[in-house]
Short mmCIF file of C-alpha atoms in Angstrom, two decimals:
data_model
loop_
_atom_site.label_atom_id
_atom_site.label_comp_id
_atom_site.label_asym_id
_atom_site.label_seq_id
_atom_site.Cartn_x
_atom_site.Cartn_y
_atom_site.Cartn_z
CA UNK A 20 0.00 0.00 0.00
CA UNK A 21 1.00 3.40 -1.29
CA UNK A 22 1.96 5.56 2.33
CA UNK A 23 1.97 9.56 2.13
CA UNK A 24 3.15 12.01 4.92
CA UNK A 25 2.00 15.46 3.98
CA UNK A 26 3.44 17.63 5.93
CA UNK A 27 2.32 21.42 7.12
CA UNK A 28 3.65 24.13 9.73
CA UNK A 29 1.56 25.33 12.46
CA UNK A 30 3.01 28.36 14.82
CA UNK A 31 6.56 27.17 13.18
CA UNK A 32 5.94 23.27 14.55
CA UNK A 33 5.46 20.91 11.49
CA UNK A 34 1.83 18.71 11.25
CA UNK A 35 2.46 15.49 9.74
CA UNK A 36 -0.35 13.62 8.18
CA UNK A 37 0.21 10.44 8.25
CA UNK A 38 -1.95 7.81 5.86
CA UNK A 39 -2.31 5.00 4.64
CA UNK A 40 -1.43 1.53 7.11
CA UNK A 41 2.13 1.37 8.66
CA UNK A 42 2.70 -2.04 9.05
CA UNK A 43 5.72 -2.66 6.80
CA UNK A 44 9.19 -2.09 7.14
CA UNK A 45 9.03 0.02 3.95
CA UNK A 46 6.22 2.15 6.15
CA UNK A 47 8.37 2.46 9.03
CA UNK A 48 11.68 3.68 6.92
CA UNK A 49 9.55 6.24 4.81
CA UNK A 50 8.19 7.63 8.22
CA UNK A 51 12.01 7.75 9.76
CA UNK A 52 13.13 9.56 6.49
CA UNK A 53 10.58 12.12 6.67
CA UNK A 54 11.18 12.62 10.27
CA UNK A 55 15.04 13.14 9.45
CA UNK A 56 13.82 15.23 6.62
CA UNK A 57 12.06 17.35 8.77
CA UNK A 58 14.46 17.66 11.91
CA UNK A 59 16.74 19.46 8.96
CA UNK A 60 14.38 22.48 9.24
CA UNK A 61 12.63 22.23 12.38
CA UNK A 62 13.26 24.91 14.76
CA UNK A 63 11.78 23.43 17.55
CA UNK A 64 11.69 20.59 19.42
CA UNK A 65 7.98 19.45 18.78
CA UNK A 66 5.99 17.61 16.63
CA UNK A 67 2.34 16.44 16.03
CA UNK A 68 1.46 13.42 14.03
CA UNK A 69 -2.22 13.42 12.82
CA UNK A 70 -3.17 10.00 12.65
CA UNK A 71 -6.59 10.22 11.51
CA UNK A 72 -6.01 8.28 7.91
CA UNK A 73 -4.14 5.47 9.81
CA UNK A 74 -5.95 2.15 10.13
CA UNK A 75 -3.19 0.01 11.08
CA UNK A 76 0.22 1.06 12.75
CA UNK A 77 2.90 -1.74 13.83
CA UNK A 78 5.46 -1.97 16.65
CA UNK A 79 7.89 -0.77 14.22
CA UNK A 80 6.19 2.76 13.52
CA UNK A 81 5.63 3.56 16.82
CA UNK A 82 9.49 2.39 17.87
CA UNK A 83 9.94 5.11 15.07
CA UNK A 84 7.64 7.97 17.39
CA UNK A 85 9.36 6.69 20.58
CA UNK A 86 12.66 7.56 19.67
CA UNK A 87 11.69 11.00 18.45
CA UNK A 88 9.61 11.57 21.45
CA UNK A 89 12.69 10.70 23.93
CA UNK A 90 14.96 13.22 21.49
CA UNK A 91 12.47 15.56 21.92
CA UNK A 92 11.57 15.44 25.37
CA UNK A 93 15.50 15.43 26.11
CA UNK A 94 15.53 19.07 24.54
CA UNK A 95 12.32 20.67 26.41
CA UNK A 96 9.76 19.44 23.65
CA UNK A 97 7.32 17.16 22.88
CA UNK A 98 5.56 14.75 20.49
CA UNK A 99 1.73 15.04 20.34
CA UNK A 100 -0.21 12.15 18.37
CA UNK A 101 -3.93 13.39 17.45
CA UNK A 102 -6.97 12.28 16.10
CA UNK A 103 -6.20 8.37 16.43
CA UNK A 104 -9.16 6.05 16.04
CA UNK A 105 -10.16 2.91 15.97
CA UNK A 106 -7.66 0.44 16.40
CA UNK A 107 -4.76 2.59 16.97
CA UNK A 108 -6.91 4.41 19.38
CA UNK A 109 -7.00 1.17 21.03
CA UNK A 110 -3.30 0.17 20.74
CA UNK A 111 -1.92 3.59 21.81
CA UNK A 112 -4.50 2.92 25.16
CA UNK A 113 -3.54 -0.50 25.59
CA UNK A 114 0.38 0.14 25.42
CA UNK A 115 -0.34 3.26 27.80
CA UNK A 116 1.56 5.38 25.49
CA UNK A 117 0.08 8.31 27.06
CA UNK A 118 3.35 9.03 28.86
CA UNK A 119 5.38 9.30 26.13
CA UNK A 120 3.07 11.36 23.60
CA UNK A 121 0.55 14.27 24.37
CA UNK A 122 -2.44 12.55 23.12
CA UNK A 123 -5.39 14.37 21.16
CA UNK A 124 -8.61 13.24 19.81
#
């Protein structure tokens, strides 16, 4: 399946849209090469994934988040993942990944 991270600055903090499922190793790569891509040029030390077009997400992609959230919150920032539903909703509640990410509906 075809996966697509538009991405879009908010206050000078990029919005990534994630889509599509990321549950392949060629998922998780294309979401760790848009993060580097946009760690080039962000300012700050915070990011927020919209997750809304994501049906499935693996162990793998959310390994991917982890790391960046620990980078982050080393430097006084923070990863926020909105607008998750179904089951990721459910995963990111089971795993209790609440202390890692800000969470948004």
């Amino acid at each position: 399946m075809d996966t697509s991270f538009p991405i879009e600055s908010i206050d000078g903090k990029p919005l990534i849209h994630l889509v599509g499922d990321l549950d392949t190793n060629e998922s998780s790569q294309k979401l760790k090469e848009v993060i580097g891509s946009v760690e080039t040029t962000n300012q700050t030390a915070f990011y927020t994934f919209d997750l809304s077009a994501v049906g499935i997400i693996d162990t793998g992609a959310i390994g991917t988040l982890l790391c960046l959230s620990q980078k982050c919150r080393s430097k006084g920032g923070l990863v926020c993942l909105k607008g998750a539903n179904g089951y990721v909703k459910q995963l990111l509640q089971m795993l209790k990944l609440e202390t890692f990410f800000a969470i948004e509906e």
